[in-house]
Coordinates of C-alpha atoms and ligand atoms in Angstrom, one line a residue:
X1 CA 24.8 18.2 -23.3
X2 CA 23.0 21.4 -22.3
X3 CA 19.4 21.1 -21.2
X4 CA 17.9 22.4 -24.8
X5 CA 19.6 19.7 -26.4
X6 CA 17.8 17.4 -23.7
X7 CA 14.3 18.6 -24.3
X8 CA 14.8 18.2 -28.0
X9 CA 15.5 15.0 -27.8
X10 CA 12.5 14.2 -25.5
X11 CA 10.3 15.8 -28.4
X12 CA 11.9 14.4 -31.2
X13 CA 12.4 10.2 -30.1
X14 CA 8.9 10.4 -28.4
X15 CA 9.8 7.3 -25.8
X16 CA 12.8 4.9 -26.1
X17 CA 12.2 1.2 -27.6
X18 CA 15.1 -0.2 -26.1
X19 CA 16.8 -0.5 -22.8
X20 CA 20.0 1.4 -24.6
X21 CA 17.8 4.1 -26.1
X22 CA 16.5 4.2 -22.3
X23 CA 19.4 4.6 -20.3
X24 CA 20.3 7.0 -23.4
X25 CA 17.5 9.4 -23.3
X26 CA 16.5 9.6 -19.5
X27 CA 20.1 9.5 -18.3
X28 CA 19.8 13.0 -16.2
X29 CA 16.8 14.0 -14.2
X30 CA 16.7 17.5 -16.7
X31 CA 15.7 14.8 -18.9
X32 CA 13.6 12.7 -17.0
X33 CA 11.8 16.4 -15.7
X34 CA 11.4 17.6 -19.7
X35 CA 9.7 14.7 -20.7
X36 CA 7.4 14.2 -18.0
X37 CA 6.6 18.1 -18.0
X38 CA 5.7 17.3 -21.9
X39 CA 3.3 14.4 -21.2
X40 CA 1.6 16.7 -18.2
X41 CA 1.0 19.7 -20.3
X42 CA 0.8 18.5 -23.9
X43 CA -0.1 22.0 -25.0
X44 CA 2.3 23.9 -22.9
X45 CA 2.3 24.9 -18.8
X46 CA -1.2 25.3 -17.7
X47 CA -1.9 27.0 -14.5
X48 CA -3.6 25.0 -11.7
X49 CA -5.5 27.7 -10.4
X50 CA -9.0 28.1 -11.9
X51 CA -9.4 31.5 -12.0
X52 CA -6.3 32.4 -13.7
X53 CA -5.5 30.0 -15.9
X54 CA -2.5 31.5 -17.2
X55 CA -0.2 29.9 -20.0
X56 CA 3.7 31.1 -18.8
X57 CA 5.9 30.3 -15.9
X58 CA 9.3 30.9 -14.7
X59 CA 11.0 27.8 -13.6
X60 CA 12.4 28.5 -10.4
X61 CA 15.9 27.3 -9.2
X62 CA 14.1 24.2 -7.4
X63 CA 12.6 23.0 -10.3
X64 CA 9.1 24.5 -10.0
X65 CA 6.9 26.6 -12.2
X66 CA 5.9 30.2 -11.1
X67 CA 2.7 31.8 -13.2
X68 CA 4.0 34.8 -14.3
X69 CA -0.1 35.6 -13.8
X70 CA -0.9 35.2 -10.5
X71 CA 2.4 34.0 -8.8
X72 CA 1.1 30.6 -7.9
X73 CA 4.4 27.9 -7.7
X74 CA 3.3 24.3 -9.2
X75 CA 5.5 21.5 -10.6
X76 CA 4.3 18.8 -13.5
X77 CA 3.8 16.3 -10.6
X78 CA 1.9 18.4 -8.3
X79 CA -1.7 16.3 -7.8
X80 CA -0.2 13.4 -9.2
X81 CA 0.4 10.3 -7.6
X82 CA 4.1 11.5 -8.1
X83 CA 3.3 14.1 -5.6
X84 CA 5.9 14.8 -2.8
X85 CA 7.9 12.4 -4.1
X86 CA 11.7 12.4 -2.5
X87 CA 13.2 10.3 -4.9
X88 CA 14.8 11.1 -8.2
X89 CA 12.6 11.3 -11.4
X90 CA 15.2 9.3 -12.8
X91 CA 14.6 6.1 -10.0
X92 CA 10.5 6.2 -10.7
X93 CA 11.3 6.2 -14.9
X94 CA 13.6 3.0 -14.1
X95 CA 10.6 1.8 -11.7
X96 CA 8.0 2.0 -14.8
X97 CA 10.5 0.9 -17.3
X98 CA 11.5 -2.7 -15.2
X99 CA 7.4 -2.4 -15.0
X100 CA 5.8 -2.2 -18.0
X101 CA 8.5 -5.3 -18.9
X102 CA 7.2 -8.5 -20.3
X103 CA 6.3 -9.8 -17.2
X104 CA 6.4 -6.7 -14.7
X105 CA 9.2 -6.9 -11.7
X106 CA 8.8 -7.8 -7.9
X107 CA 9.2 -5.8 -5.0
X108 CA 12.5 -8.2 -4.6
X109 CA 13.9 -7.8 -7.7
X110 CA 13.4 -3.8 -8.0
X111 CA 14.8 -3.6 -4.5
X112 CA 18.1 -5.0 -5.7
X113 CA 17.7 -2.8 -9.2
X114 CA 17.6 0.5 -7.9
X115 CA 19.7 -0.2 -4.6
X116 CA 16.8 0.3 -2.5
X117 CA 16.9 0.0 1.4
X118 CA 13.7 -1.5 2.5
X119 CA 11.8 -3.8 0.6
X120 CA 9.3 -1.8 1.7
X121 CA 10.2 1.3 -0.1
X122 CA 9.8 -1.1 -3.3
X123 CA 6.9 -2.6 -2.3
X124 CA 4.8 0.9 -1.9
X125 CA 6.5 1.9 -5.0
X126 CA 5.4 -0.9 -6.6
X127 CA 1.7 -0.8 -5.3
X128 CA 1.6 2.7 -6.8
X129 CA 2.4 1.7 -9.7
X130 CA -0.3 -0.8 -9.7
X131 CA -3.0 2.2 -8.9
X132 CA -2.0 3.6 -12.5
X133 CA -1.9 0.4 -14.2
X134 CA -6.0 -0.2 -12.9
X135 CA -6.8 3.0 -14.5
X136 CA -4.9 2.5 -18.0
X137 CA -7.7 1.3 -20.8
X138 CA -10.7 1.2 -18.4
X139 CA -13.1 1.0 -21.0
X140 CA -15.7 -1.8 -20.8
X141 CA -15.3 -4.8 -22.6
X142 CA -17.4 -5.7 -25.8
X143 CA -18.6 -7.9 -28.8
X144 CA -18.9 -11.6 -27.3
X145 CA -17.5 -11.7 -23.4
X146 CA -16.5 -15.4 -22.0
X147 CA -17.5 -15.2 -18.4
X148 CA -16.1 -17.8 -15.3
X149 CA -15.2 -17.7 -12.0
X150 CA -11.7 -19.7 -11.6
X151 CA -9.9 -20.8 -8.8
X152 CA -6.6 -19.4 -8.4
X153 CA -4.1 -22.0 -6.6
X154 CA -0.9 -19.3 -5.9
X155 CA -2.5 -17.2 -4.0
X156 CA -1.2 -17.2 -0.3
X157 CA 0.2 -20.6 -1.0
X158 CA 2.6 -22.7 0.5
X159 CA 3.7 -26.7 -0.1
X160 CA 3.2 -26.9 3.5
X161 CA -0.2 -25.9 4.0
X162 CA -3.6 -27.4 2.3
X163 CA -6.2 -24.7 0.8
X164 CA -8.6 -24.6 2.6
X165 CA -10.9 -22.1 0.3
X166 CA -9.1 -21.9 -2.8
X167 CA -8.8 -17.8 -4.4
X168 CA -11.7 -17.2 -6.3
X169 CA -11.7 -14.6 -9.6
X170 CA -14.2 -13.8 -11.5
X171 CA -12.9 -13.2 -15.1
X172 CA -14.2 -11.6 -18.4
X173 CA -12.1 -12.3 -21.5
X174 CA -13.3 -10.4 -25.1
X175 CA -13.3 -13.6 -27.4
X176 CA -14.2 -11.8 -30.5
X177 CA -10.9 -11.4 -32.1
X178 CA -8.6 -13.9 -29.5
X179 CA -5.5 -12.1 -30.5
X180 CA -6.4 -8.9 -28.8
X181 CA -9.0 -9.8 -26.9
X182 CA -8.7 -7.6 -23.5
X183 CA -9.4 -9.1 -19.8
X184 CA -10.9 -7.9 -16.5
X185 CA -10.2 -9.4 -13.2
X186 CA -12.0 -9.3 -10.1
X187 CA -11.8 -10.7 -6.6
X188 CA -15.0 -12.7 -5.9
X189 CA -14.8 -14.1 -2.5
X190 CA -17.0 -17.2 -2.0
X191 CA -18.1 -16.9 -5.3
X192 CA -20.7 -14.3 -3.8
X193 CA -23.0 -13.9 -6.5
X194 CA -23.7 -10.1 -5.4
X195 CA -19.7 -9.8 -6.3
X196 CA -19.9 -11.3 -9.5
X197 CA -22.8 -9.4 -10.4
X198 CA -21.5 -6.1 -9.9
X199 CA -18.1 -7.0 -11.1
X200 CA -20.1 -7.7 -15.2
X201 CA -21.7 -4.7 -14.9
X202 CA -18.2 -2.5 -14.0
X203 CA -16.6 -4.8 -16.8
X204 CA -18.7 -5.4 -19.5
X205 CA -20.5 -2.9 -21.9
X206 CA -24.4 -3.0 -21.7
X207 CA -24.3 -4.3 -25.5
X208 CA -22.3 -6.7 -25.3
X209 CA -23.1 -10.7 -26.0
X210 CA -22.2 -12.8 -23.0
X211 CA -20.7 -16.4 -23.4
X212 CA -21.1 -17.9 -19.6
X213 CA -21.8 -20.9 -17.4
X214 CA -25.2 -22.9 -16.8
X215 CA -24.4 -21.6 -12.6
X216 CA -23.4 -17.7 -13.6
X217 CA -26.8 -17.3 -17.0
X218 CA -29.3 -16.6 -14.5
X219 CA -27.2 -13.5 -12.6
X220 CA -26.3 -12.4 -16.5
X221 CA -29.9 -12.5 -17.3
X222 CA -31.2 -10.4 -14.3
X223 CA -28.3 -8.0 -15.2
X224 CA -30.4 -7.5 -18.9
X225 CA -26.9 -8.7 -21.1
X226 CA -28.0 -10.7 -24.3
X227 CA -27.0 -14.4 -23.5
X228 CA -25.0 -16.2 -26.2
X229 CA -26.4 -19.3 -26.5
X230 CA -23.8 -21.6 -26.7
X231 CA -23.0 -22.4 -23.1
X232 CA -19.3 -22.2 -21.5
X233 CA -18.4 -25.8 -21.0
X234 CA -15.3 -27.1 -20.2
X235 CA -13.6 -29.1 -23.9
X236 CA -16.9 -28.3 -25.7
X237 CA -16.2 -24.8 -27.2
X238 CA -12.7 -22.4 -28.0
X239 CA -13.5 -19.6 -25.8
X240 CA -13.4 -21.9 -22.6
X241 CA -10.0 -22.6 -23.8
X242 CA -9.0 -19.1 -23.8
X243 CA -10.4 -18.6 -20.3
X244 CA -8.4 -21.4 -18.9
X245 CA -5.3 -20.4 -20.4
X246 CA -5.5 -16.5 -18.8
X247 CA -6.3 -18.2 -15.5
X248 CA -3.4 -20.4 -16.4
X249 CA -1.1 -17.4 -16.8
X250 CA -2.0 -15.5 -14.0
X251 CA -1.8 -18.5 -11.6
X252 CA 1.8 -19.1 -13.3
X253 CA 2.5 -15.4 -13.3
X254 CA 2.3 -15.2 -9.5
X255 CA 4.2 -17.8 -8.9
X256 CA 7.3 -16.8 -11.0
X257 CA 7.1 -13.2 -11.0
X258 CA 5.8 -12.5 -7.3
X259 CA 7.1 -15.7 -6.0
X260 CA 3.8 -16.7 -4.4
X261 CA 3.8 -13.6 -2.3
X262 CA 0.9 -12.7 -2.9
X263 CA -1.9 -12.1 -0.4
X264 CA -5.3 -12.1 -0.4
X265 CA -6.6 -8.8 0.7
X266 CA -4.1 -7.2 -1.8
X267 CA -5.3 -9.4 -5.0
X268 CA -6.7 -6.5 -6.7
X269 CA -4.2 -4.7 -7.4
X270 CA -2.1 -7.9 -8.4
X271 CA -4.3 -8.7 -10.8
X272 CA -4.9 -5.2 -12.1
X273 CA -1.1 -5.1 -13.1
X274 CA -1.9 -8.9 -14.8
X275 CA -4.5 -7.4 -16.7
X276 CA -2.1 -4.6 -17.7
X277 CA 0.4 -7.0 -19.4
X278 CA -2.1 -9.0 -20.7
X279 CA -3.8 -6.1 -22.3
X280 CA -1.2 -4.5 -23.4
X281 CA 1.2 -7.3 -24.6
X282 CA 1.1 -6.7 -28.2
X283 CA 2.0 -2.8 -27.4
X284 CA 6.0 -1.9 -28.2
X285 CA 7.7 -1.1 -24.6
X286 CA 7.9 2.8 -25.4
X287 CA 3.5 2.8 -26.0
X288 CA 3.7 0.9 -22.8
X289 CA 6.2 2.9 -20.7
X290 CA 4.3 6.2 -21.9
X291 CA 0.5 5.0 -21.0
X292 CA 1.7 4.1 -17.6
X293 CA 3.3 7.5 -17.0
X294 CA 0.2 8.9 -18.4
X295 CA -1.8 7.2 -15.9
X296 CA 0.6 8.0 -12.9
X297 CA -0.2 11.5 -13.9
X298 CA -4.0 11.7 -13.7
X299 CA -4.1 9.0 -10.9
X300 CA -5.4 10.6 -7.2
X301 CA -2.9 11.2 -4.8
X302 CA -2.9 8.6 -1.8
X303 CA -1.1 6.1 0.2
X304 CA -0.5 2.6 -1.0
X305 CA -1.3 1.4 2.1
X306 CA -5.0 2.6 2.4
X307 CA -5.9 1.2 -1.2
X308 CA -4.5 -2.6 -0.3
X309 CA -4.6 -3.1 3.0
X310 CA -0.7 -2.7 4.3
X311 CA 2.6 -4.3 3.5
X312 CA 2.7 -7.6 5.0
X313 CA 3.5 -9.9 1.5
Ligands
ZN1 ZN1 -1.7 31.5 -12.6

């Protein structure tokens, strides 16, 4: 297959919907390289430097582009959070592929899918990943909101140890259509109420109608949301159903997925990827796969390790 055939294929199937049409259509890194070159410059190469802005480049034999304008050299992951990557293209589309699956994939399990040498490699991979996946669909949540805090039993837990301060989340859940309604997570420790406040007001639209708590009205009200007036109480109403069953699934999901290895400082970002599946479970796998290679294209460069606190899960 020469490389033109490649790139017409990229253009033509958009992104695969199956694991054969996967393996079928990124199966050499030209591949992998077209595609990804396609979703960084919809419209054709742009030039990264401001004052040219020039619209042609040579490809060089190492894979980058050369303006044929001003001479600068770039390649379609320069800025990215794909940046300086060593790795094939073809190991980080496998990565997102086993990621934007029905239930995501552990550092373990990647390890042992792309033959990886350190669980550590997979775990930073994996944490970048989880960058992207906080910035997919970051639009605020509107209509009616259900609003708790829960407490999360799987975080850092073991059979042999009692919880002493159970994990506490403060979760918003669009209730308004519960088919597609979308969630936000949040880390609130001790149920800080300055936490939760500034949590609603990064998660929730300034219109929208919230459904909460007798304990959370009062910080809702000082925030200026319209209080629904029924009042989230446990077996009285359908959106306190809904509520428990996400905090259900996420407790459930980091016990099977993540095997409990989950820690506390790094909970954001664990429960930024939940939100991602959540969100995004009624998507086909190739509307998936593309968003969150959109998103590892416009995400800031940066370690893993700065954004949650090192690799010790
Ligand atoms: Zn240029």
């Amino acid at each position: 297959m020469t490389a033109m055939d490649e790139r017409d294929r990229v253009e033509g199937i958009e992104v695969p919907g199956s694991r054969l049409e996967f393996e079928t259509q990124f199966g050499s890194e030209a591949a992998c390289r077209a595609y990804l070159e396609r979703v960084r410059w919809p419209d054709g190469f742009v030039c990264p430097n401001p004052a040219c802005g020039g619209r042609h480049a040579w490809v060089t034999a190492r894979g980058l582009h050369r303006c044929t304008a001003c001479g600068r050299q770039t390649s379609a992951t320069a800025g990215t959070i794909l940046a300086g990557t060593r790795k094939p293209l073809r190991d980080w589309f496998e990565l997102l592929w086993l990621a934007v699956g029905e239930d995501g994939v552990s550092a373990v399990a990647l390890q042992g899918a792309l033959g990886l040498g350190s669980y550590q490699t997979a775990w930073a991979w994996l944490h970048k990943v989880r960058r992207a996946m906080a910035a997919v669909s970051p639009e605020l949540l509107m209509g009616i909101v259900a609003l708790d805090v829960v407490s999360l039993a799987s975080v850092e837990s073991s059979t042999r140890r009692s919880v002493q301060s159970p994990t506490r989340v403060a979760i918003a859940l669009d209730v308004s259509d519960p088919e597609t309604g979308r969630v936000r997570l949040s880390p609130v420790p001790n149920s800080d109420r300055v936490a939760v406040e500034r949590f609603v007001a990064g998660a929730v639209a300034p219109t929208a109608t919230i459904r909460t708590t007798v304990k959370l009205r009062p910080a809702v009200a000082a925030l200026g949301y319209q209080l629904d007036p029924l009042t989230l109480r446990a077996g009285r109403d359908v959106s306190c159903v809904h509520l428990d069953v996400a905090g259900r699934r996420l407790d459930d999901w980091i016990v099977e997925t993540h095997h409990g290895a989950v820690r506390h400082r790094q909970l954001g970002a664990y429960l930024a990827e939940f939100a991602f599946h959540f969100n995004e479970h009624s998507s086909p796998p190739r509307v998936r796969f593309e968003r969150l290679l959109e998103a590892m294209l416009a995400a800031v460069p940066g370690s893993a390790r700065s954004l949650v606190g090192g690799a010790d899960a």
